[in-house]
XYZ file of C-alpha atoms in Angstrom:
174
model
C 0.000 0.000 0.000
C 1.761 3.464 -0.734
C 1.134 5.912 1.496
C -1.548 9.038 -0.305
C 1.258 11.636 0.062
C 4.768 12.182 0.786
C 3.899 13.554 4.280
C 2.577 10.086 5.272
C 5.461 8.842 3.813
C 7.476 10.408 6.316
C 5.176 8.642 8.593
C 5.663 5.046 7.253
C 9.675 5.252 7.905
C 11.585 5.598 10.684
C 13.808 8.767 10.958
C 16.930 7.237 12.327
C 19.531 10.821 12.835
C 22.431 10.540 11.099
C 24.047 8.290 13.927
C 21.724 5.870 13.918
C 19.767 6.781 17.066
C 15.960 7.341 17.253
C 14.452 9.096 20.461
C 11.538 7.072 21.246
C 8.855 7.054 23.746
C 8.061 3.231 25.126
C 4.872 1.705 26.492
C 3.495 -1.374 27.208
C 0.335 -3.091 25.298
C 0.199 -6.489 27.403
C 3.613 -8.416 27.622
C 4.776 -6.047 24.671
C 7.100 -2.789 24.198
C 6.447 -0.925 21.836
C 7.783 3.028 21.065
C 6.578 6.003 18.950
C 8.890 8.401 17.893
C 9.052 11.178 20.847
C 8.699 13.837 18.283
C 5.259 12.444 17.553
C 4.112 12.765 21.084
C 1.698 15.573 22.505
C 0.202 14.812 25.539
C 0.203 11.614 28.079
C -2.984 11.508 30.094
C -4.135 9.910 32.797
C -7.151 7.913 31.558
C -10.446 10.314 30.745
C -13.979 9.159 30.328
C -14.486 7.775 26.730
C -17.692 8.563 24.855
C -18.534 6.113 21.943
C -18.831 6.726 18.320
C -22.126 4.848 17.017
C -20.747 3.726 13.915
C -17.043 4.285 14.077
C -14.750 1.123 13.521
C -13.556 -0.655 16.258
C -9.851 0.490 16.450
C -11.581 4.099 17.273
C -14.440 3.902 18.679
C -14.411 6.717 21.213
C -13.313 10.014 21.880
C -12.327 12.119 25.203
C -12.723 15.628 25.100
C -9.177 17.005 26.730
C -8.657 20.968 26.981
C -11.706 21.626 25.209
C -10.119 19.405 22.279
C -12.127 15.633 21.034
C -9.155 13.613 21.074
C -10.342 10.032 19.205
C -8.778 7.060 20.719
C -7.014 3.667 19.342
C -6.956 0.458 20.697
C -3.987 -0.683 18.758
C -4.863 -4.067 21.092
C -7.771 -4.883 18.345
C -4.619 -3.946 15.505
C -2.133 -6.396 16.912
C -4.988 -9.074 17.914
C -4.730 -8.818 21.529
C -7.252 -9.303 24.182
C -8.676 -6.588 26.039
C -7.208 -5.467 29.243
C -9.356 -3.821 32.611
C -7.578 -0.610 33.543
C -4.792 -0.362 36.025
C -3.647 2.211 38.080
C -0.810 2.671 35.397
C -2.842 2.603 32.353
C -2.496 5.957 29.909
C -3.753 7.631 26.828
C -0.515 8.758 25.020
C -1.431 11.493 22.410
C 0.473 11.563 19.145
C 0.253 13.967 16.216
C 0.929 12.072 13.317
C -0.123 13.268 9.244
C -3.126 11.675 8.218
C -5.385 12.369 4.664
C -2.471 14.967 4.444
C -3.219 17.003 7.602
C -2.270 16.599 11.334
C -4.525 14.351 13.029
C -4.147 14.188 17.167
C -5.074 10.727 18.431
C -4.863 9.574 21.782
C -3.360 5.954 21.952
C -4.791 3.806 25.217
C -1.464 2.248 26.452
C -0.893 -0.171 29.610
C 1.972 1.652 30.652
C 4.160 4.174 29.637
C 8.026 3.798 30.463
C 9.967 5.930 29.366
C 11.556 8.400 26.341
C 14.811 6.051 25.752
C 17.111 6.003 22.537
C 17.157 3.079 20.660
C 19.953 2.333 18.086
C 18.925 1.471 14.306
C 22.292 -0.831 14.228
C 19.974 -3.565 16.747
C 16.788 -2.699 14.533
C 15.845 -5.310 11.398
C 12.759 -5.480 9.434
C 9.825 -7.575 10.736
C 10.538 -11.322 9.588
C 8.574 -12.817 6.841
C 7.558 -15.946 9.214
C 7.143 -16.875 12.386
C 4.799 -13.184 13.570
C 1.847 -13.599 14.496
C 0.764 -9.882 13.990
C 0.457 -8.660 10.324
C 4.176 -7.718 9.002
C 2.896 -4.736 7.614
C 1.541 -3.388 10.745
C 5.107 -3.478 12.246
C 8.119 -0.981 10.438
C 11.182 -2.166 12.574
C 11.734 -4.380 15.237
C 15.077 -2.928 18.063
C 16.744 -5.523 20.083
C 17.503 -4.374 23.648
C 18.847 -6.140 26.452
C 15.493 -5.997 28.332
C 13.443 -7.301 24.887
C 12.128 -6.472 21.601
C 10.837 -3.060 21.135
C 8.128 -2.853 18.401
C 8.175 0.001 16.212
C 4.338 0.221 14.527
C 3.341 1.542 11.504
C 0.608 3.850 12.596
C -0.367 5.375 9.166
C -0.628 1.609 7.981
C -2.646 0.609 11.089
C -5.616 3.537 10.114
C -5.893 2.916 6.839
C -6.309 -1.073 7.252
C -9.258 -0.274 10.198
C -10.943 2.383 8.748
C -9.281 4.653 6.110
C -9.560 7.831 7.913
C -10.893 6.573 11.094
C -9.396 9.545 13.056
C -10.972 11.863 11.191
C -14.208 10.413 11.001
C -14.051 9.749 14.918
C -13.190 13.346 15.688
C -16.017 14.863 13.795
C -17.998 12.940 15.270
């Protein structure tokens, strides 16, 4: 799938500096890390109340309303085939900005826990393998060995437009 503008192209890679590092921000999504690109991220929230979109698709099905702002929120649980998860004390809404339909969308990501902004090194890093995942390889950009695990790096703009197209979009006008 190519992405419907150069601006999500951005999106799709990762933007490894010119010494190989990325700044990242980590969180947990059951037994997994994954990280978004700290440049990406707004806001991180304690959880608000959610109000449901009749009609959206599952990924986002709900907004919050932070700052005066509808934020819509993923479940990138439902993405990755997960099961749900209750709420813990350390549960968050991270809240990225990341181009979508060619403008910047703000979505709110519901995360189990968030760790930490950490650098990870694109010389541990390799492409998802072609066997042996059980999530959809397209769904994942780069994988980053660390001594703690496997840090997952999604590919968000691939994500929306599998569950929805413009799912942000049509969640926030909403």
């Amino acid at each position: 799938m190519q992405p419907a503008n150069a601006m999500e192209a951005e999106t799709n890679a990762t933007a490894w500096d010119d010494a190989g590092n990325l700044e990242v921000l980590t969180f947990d999504l059951g037994e997994e890390t994954f990280a978004v690109e700290a440049m990406l991220v707004r806001e991180i929230l304690d959880l608000l109340p959610e109000t449901r979109v009749p009609g959206a698709p599952a990924l986002v099905h709900s907004v919050v309303n932070f700052r005066g702002k509808i934020i819509p929120i993923a479940d990138l649980r439902l993405a990755f085939g997960m099961t749900q998860a209750g709420v813990t004390v350390d549960s968050r809404i991270v809240v990225i900005e990341i181009p979508l339909a060619g403008e910047p969308t703000q979505i709110g990501i519901r995360t189990d826990k968030v760790h930490e902004v950490t650098t990870l090194q694109q010389s541990a890093s390799e492409p998802p393998p072609a066997v042996g995942m059980r999530w959809r390889r397209d769904f994942v950009r780069e994988l980053v060995r660390r001594p703690t695990g496997v840090v997952v790096l999604p590919d968000l703009a691939t994500i929306f437009a599998a569950h929805g197209g413009e799912t942000p979009r049509v969640a926030a006008a909403a």
